[in-house]
Coordinates of C-alpha atoms and ligand atoms in Angstrom, one line a residue:
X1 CA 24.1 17.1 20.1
X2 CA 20.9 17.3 18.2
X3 CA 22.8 17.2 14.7
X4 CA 26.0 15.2 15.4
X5 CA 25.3 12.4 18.4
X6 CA 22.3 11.1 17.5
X7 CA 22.9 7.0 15.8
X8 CA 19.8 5.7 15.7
X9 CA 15.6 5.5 16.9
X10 CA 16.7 4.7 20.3
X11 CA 18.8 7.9 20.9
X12 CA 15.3 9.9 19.4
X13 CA 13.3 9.7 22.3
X14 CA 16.4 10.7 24.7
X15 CA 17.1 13.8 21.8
X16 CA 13.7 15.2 22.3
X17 CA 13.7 14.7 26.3
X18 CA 16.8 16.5 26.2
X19 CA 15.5 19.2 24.1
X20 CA 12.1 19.7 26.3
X21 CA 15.1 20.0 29.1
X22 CA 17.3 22.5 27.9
X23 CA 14.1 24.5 26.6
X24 CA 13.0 24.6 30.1
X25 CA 15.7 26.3 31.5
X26 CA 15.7 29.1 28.3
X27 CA 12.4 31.0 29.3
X28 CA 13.3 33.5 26.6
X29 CA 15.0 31.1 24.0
X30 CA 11.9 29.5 23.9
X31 CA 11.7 26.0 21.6
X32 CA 11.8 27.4 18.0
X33 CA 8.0 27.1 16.4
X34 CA 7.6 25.7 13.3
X35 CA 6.9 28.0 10.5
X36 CA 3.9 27.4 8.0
X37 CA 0.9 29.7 7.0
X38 CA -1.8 31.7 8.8
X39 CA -4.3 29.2 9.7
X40 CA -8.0 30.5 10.1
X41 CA -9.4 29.6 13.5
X42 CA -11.7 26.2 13.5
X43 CA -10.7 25.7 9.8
X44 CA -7.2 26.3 9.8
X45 CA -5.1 25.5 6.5
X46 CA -8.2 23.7 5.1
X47 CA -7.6 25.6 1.7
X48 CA -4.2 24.5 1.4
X49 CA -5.0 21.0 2.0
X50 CA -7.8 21.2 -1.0
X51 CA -5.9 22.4 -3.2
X52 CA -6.3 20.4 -6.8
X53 CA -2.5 19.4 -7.1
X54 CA -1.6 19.1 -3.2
X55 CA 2.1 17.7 -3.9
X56 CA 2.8 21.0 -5.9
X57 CA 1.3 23.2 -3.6
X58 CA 3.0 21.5 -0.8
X59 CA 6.1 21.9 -2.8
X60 CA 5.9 25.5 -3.3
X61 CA 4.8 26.3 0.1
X62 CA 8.1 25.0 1.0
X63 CA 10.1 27.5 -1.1
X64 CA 8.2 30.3 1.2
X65 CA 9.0 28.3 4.9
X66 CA 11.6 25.7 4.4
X67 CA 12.2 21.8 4.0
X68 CA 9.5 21.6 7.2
X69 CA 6.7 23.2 8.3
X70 CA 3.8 22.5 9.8
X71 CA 0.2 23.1 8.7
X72 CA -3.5 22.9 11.0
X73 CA -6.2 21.3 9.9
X74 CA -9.2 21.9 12.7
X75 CA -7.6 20.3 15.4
X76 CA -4.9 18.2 14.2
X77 CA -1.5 19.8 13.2
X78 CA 0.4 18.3 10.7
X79 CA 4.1 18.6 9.7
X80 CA 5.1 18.7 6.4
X81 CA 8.6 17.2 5.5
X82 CA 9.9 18.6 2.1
X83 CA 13.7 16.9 1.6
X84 CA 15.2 13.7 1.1
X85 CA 17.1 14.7 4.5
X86 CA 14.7 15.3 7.1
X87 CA 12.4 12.5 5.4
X88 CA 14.7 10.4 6.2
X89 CA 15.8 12.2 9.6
X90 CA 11.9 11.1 10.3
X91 CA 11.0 7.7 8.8
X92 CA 15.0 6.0 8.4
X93 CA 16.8 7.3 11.5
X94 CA 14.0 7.8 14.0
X95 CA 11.9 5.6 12.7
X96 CA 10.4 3.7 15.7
X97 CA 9.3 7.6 16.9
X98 CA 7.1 8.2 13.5
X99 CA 6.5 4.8 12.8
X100 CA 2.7 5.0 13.4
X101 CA -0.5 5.9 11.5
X102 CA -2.8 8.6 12.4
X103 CA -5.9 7.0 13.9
X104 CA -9.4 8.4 11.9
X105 CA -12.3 7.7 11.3
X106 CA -12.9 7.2 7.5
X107 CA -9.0 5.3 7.6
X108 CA -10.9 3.3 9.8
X109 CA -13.6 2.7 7.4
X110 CA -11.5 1.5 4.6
X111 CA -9.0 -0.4 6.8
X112 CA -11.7 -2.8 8.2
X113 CA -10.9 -1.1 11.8
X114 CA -7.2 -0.9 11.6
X115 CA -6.4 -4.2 10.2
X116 CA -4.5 -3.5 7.2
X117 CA -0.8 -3.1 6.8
X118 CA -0.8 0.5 5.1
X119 CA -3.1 2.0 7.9
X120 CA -2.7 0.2 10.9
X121 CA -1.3 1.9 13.6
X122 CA 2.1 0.3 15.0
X123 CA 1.5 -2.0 17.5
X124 CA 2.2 -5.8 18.2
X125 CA -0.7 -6.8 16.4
X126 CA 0.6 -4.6 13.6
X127 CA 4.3 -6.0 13.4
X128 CA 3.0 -9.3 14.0
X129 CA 1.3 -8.6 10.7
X130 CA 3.8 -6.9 8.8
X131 CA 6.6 -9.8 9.3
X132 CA 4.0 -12.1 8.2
X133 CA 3.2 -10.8 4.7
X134 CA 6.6 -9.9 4.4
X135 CA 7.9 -13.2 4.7
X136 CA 5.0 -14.6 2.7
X137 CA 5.8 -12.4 -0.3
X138 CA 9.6 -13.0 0.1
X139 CA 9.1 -16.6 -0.1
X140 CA 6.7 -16.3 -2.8
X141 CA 8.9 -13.8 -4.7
X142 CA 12.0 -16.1 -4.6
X143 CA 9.9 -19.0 -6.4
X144 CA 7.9 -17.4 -8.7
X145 CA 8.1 -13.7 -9.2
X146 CA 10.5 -13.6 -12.2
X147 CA 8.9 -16.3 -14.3
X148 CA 5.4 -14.3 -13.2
X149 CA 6.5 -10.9 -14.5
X150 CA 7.9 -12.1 -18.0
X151 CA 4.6 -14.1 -18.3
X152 CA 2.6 -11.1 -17.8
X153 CA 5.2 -8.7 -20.3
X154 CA 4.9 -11.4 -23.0
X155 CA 0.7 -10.8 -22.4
X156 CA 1.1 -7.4 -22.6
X157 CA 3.2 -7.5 -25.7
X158 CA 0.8 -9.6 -27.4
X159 CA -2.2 -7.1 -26.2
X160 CA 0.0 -4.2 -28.4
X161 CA 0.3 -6.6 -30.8
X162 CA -3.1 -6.8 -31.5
X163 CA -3.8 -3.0 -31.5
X164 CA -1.5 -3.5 -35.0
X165 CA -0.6 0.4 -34.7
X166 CA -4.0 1.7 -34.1
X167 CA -4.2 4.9 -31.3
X168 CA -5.0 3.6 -27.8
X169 CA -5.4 4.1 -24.3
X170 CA -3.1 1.8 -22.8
X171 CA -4.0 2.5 -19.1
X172 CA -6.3 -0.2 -18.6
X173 CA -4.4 -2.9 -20.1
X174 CA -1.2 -1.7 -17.4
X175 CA -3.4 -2.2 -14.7
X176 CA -4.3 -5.8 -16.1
X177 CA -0.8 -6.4 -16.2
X178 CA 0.1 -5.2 -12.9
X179 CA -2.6 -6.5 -11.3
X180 CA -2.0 -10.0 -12.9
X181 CA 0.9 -9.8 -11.2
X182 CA -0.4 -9.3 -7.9
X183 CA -3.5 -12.1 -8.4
X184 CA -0.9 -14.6 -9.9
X185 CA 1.2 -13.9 -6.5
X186 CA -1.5 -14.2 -4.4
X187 CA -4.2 -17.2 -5.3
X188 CA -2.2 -18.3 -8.7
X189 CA -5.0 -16.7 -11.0
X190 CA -4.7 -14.6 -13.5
X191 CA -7.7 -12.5 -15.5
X192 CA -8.6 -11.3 -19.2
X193 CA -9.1 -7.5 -19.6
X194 CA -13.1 -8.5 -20.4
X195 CA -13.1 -11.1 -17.0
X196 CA -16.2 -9.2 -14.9
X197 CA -14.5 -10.7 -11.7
X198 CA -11.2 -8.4 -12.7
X199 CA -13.3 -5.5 -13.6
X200 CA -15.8 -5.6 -10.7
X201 CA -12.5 -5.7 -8.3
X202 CA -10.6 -2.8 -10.7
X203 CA -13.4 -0.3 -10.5
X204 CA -14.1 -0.5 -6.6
X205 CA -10.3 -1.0 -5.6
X206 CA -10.0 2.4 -7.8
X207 CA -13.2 4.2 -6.4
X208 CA -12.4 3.6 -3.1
X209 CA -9.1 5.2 -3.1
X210 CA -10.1 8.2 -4.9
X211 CA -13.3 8.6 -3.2
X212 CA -11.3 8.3 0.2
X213 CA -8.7 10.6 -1.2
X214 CA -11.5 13.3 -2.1
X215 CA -11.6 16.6 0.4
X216 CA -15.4 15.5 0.6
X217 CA -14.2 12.4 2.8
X218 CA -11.4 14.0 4.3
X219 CA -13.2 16.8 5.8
X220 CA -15.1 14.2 8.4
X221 CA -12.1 13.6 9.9
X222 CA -11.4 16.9 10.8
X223 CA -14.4 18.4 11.3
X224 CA -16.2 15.5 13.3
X225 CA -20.0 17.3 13.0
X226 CA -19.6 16.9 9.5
X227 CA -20.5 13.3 10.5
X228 CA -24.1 13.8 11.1
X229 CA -25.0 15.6 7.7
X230 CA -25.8 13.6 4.8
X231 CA -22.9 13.2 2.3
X232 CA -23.6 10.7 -0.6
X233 CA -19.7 10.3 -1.1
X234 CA -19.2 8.9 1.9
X235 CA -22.1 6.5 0.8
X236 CA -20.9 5.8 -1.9
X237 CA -17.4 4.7 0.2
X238 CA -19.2 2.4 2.7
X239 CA -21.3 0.8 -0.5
X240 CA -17.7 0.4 -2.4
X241 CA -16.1 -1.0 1.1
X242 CA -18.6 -3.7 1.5
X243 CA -18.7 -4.4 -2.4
X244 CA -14.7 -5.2 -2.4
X245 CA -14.8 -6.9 0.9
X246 CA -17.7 -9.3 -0.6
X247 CA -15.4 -10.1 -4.0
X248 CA -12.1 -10.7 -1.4
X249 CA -13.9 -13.0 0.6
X250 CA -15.3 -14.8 -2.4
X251 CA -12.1 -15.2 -3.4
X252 CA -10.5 -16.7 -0.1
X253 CA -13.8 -18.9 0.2
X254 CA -12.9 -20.6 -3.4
X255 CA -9.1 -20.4 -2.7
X256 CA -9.8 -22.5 0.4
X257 CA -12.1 -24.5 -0.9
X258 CA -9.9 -25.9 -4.0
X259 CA -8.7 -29.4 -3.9
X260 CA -5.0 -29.1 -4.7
X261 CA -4.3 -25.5 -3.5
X262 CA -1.4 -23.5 -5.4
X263 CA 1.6 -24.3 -2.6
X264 CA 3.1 -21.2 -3.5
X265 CA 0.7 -18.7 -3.5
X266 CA 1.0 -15.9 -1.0
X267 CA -2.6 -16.9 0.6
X268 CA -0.9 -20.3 1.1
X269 CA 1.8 -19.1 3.3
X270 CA -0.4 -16.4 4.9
X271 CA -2.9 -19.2 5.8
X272 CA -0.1 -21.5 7.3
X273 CA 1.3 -18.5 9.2
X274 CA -1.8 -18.4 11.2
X275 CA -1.7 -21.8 11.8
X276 CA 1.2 -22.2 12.7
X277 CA 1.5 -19.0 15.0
X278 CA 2.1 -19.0 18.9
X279 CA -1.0 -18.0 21.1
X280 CA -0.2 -14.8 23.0
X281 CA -2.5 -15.0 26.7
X282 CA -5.6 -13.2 24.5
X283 CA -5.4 -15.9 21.6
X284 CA -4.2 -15.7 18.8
X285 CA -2.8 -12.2 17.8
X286 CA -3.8 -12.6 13.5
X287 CA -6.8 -14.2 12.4
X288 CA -8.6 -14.9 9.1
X289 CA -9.0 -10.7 9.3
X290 CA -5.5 -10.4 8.6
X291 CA -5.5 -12.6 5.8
X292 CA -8.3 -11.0 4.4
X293 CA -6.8 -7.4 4.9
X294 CA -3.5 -8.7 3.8
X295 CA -4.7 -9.2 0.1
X296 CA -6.5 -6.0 0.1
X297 CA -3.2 -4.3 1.0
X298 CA -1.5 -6.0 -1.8
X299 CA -4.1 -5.5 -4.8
X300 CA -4.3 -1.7 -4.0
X301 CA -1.0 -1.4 -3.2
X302 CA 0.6 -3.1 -6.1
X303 CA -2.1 -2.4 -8.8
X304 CA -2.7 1.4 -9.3
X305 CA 0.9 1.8 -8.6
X306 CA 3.1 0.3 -11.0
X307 CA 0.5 0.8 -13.7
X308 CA 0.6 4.5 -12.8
X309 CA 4.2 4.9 -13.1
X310 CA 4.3 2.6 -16.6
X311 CA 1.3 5.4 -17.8
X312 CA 4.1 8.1 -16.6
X313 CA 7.2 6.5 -18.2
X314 CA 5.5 6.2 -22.0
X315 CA 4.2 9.7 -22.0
X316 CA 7.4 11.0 -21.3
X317 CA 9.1 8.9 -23.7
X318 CA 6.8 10.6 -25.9
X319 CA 7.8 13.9 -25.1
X320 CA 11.4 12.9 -25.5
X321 CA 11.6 10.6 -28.1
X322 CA 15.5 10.4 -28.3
X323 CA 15.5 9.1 -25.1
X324 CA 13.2 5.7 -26.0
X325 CA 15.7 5.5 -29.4
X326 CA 18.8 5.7 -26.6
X327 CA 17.5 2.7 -24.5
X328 CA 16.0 0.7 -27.5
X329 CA 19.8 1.1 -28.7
X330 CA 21.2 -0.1 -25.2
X331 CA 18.9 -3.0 -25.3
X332 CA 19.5 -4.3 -28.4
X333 CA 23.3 -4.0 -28.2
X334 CA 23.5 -5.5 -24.6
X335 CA 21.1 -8.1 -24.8
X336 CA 21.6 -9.3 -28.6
X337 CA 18.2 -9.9 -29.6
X338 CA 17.2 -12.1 -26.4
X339 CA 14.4 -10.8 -23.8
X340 CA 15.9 -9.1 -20.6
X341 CA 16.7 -11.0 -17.0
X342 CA 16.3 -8.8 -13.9
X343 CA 20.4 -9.5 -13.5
X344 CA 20.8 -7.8 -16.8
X345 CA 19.9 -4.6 -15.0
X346 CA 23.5 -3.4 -14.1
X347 CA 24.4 -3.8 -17.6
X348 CA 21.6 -1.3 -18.7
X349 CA 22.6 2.4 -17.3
X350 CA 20.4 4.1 -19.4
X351 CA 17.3 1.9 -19.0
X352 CA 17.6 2.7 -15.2
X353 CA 18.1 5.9 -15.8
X354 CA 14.9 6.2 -17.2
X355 CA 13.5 4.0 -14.8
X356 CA 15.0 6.5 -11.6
X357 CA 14.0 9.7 -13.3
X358 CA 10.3 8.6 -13.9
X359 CA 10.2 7.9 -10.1
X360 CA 12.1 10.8 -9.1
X361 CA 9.5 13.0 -11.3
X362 CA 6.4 11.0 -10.9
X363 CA 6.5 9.1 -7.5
X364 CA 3.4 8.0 -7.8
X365 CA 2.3 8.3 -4.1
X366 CA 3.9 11.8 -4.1
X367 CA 2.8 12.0 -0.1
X368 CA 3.5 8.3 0.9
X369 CA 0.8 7.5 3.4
X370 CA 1.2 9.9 6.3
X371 CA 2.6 9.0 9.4
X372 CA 1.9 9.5 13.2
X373 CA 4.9 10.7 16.1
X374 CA 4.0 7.7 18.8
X375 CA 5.8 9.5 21.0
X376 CA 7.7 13.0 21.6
X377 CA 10.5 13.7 18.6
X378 CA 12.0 16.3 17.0
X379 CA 13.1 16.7 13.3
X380 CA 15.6 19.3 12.2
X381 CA 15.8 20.2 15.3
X382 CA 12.4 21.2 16.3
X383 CA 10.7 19.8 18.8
X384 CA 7.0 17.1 17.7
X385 CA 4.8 16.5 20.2
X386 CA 3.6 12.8 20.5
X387 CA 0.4 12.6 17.6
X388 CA 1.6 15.0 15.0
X389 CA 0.8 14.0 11.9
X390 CA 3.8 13.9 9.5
X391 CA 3.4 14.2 6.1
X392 CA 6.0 12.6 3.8
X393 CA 6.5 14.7 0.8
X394 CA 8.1 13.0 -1.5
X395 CA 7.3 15.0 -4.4
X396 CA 9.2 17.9 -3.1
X397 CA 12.2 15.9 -1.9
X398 CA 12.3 15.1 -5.5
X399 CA 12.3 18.5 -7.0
X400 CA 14.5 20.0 -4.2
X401 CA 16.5 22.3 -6.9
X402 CA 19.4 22.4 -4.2
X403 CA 19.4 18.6 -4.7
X404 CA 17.9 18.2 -8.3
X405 CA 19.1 21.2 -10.6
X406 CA 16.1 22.3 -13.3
X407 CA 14.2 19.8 -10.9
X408 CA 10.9 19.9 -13.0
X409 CA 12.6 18.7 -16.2
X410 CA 12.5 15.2 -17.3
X411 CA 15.7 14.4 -17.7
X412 CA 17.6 10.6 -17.3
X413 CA 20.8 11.7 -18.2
X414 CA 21.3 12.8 -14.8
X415 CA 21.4 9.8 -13.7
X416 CA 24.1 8.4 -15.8
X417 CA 27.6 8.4 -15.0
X418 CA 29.1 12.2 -14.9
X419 CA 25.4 13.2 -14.7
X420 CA 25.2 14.2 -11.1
X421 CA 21.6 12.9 -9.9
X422 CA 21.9 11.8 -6.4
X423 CA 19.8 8.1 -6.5
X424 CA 20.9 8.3 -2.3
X425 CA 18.1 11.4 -2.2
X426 CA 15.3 9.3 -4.2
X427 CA 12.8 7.8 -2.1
X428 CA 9.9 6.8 -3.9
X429 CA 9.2 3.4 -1.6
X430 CA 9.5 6.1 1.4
X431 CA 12.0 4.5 4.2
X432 CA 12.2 2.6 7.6
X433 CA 9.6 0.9 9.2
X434 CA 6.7 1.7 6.8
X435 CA 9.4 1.2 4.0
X436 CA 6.7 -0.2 0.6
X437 CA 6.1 -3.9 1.3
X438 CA 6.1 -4.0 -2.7
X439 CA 9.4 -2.8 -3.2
X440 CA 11.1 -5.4 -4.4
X441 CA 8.0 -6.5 -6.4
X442 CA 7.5 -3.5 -7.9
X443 CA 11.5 -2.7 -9.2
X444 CA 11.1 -6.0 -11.1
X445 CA 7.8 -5.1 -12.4
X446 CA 9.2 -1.6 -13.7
X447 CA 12.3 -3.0 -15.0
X448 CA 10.8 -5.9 -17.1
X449 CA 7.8 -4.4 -18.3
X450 CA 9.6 -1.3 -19.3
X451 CA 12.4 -3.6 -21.0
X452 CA 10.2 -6.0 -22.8
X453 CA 7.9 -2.4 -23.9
X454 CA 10.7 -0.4 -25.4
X455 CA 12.5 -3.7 -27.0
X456 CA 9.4 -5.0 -28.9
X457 CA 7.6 -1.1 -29.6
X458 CA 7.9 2.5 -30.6
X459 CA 6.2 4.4 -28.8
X460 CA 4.7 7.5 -31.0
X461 CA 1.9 10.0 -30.5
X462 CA -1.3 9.2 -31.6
X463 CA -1.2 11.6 -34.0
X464 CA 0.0 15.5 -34.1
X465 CA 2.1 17.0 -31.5
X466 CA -1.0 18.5 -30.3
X467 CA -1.8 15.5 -28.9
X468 CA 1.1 15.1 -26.6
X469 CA 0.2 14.1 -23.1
X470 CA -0.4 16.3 -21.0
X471 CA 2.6 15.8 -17.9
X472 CA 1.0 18.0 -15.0
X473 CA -0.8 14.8 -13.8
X474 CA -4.2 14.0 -11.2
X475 CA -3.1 13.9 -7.6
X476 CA -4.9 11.7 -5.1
X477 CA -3.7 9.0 -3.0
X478 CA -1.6 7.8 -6.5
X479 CA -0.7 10.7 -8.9
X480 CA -1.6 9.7 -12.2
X481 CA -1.4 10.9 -15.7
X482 CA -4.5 12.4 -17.5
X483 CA -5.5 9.6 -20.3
X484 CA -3.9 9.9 -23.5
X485 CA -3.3 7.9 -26.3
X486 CA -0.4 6.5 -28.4
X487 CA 0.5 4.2 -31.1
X488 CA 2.4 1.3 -30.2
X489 CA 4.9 0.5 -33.3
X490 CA 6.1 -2.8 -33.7
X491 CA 9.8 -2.5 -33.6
X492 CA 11.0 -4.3 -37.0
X493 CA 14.0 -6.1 -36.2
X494 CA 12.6 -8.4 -33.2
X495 CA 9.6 -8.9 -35.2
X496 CA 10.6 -10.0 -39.1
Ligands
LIG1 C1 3.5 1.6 1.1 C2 5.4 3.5 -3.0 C3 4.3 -0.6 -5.3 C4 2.5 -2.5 -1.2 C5 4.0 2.5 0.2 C6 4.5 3.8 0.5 C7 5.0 4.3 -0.6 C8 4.9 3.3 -1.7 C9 5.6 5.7 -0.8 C10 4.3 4.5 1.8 C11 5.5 4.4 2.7 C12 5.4 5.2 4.0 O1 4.3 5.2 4.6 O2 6.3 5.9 4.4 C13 5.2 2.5 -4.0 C14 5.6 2.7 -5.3 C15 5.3 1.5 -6.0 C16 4.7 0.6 -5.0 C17 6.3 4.0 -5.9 C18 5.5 1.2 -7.5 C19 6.0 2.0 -8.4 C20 3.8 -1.5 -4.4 C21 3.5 -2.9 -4.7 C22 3.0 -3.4 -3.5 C23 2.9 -2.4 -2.5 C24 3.8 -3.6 -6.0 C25 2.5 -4.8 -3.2 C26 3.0 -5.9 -3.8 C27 2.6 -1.5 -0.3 C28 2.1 -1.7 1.1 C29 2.4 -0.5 1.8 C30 3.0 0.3 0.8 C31 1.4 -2.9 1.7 C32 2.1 -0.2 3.2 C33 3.4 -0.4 4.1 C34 3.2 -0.1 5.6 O3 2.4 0.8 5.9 O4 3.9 -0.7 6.4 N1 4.3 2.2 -1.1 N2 4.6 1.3 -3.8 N3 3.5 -1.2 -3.1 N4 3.1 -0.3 -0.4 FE1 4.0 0.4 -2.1

């Protein structure tokens, strides 16, 4: 029954009462615990969970106790999900029973109490919420997103331009691009590299997620006394919390404050959703909060991101440099000299083959954002209490060698016809309920920036071999590549 009969989030709840009454009546049999390390009393797995490159770790623990297994962390247990199957068991098929987000303090902290879409629990107030962003950045998508994309690849292109050849870092001018993007989307703006509006948002959109990604912080929600020592990290988050918050709310004030307000915007159609909503008996379920939340969501969300990944795709192109000539090759042959269209993408195989093995290798938030059982579950057939905290890893789906083979090799090729790389067992944008709001966003963004990049530049090391990038990467909330730098070549033929 467990593995065969169950369709769908509906039958979930009915599987795991079933299983609580068939395990009552097996005394012996009891339900079958969940393997995982020893944990040390009070502190439990605490050293696991600090580990420097937690997605690896995580990944490794799972060749010792399988594609699940469940780790303690004072007094919250947490379930770690290791393959593309019993992720999507979790967060596709019983979605509505792992649909919500554990409830802590500092998550509180960053989330304005709960009010933003990535770490607000699931509630009425939450899907109320979701469906209205949604629909404000599918409207806003079908008008402008295209047209906003190539704008900001033509920018870029003309930022490489100007290096003429010299070594850069070209980190900071992805996240310019990418976050463009998302400011375009949102109020219709769009900012220089040297604006101190962009750079002011940048550097406390970055610090708070890796200060909140830092064991320092994570500790306090686990160990609860913690909370009464002094910890100048956690300062430092509530100073960088209240310092984006101000700079957001600036930047609704002058939004609503303009004469002739940009009709398509994102905070146009978020505004007139609240408007136009029905009052529930309490009032109105989304305020102004929302709003406000809304674009925090969507500049952390969509900035670190897709910058992260583009970081990711050139210094692997520059470990594989046969592999850029392939897809500048493709490009030029398909497209005849003309820029790429989003519709072009079936016709380019071996561009989205790069584009798929990047994400499979790098997903770039290798744990998701972890989830909370609203209710009693099971997954591969053992039984989650209500309040376990399931942990998405995505990494390890992506390297499952039974799935992947040589999993830790970058290799697009698999990809391609013949290849044998299951795309069905990629799940970068997670699944279900919590599925990426930015998913559609972001496959544009990665196919047109990467498209317009390896049409119009070589990409080659900045100068020996020795100065390859390093690939093992910095894990926090985003995993990112260590800073490098490369020579962007014009290519000669699209630029006489
Ligand atoms: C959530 C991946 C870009 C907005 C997520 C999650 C993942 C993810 C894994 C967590 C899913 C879960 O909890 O199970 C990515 C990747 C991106 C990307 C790989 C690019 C390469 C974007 C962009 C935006 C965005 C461009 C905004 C325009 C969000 C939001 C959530 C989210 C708002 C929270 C969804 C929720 O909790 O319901 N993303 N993302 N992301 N992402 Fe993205």
């Amino acid at each position: 029954y467990v593995q065969g009969n169950d369709k769908g989030s509906t039958s979930a709840g009915a599987e795991s009462r079933l299983l609580q009454y068939f395990y009552q009546f097996l005394p012996r049999s009891s339900p079958p615990s969940l393997p995982g390390p020893t944990s040390l009393f009070l502190v439990g797995n605490m050293m696991e969970l600090t580990h420097d490159h937690l997605p690896i770790h995580l990944t490794n623990l799972a060749q010792r106790y399988g594609s699940i297994y469940r780790l303690k962390c004072g007094n919250t247990t947490m379930v770690v999900l290791n393959s593309s199957e019993v992720i999507r068991e979790a967060l596709v098929k019983k979605w509505s029973d792992f649909a919500g987000r554990p409830i802590s303090y500092t998550g509180n902290i960053v989330s304005g109490g709960g009010h933003t879409i990535s770490l607000g629990d699931y509630n009425e107030e939450w899907r109320a919420h979701r469906r209205l962003v949604h629909s404000a950045l599918q409207r806003c998508c079908q008008k402008s997103l295209h047209s906003v994309i190539e704008r900001q690849a033509l920018k870029l292109r003309k930022v490489l331009m100007d290096y003429r050849g010299s070594a850069v870092d070209l980190s900071e001018d992805f996240t310019v691009a990418a976050s463009n993007v998302i400011t375009t989307l949102a109020f219709g703006e769009e900012y220089d590299k040297s604006s101190s509006e962009l750079q002011q948002l940048h550097s406390c959109l970055n610090e708070i997620v890796a200060l909140w990604g830092s064991s320092w912080i994570s500790a306090l929600d686990s160990f609860p006394l913690l909370r009464k020592l002094p910890n100048p990290v956690f300062d430092r988050l509530l100073k960088e919390v209240a310092r984006r918050d101000e700079i957001i709310r600036r930047h609704l004030n002058d939004y609503k404050s303009q004469e002739q307000r940009n009709e398509d915007a994102i905070t146009e159609s978020l505004l007139q959703g609240i408007e136009k909503q029905d009052n529930t008996e309490h009032g109105a379920l989304l305020t102004d909060v929302h709003v406000h939340m809304a674009t925090v969501d969507l500049l952390i969300g969509g900035t670190e991101t897709a910058a992260a990944w583009l970081n990711w795709t050139v210094a692997f192109l520059l470990h594989r440099p046969e592999v850029q000539t392939r897809v500048y090759e493709e490009l030029c042959t398909v497209l005849e000299g003309r820029y790429p269209k989003y519709s072009d993408r079936h016709r380019l195989p071996v561009l989205c083959s790069l584009i798929n093995e990047v994400l499979r290798l790098r997903p770039v938030a290798p744990l998701a954002v972890p989830h909370r059982a609203i209710r009693d579950s099971s997954i591969a057939g053992y039984f989650i209490p209500k309040n376990t905290v399931i942990i998405p890893n995505l990494f390890g789906a992506h390297h499952d060698p039974a799935v992947y083979p040589d999993p830790y090799s970058f290799k697009p090729e698999r990809f391609l016809k013949g290849g044998g790389g299951s795309t069905r067992a990629l799940i970068p944008f997670g699944g279900g309920a919590r599925l990426c709001l930015g998913e559609s966003v972001a496959k544009m963004e990665l196919f047109l920036f990467t498209a317009y990049l390896l049409r119009d530049f070589q990409f080659v090391p900045a100068e020996s071999k020795a100065s390859l990038p390093d690939l093992r990467g910095v894990a926090s909330v985003v995993l990112k590549v260590k800073s490098y730098e490369v020579v962007a070549r014009p290519r000669p033929v699209t630029n006489p």
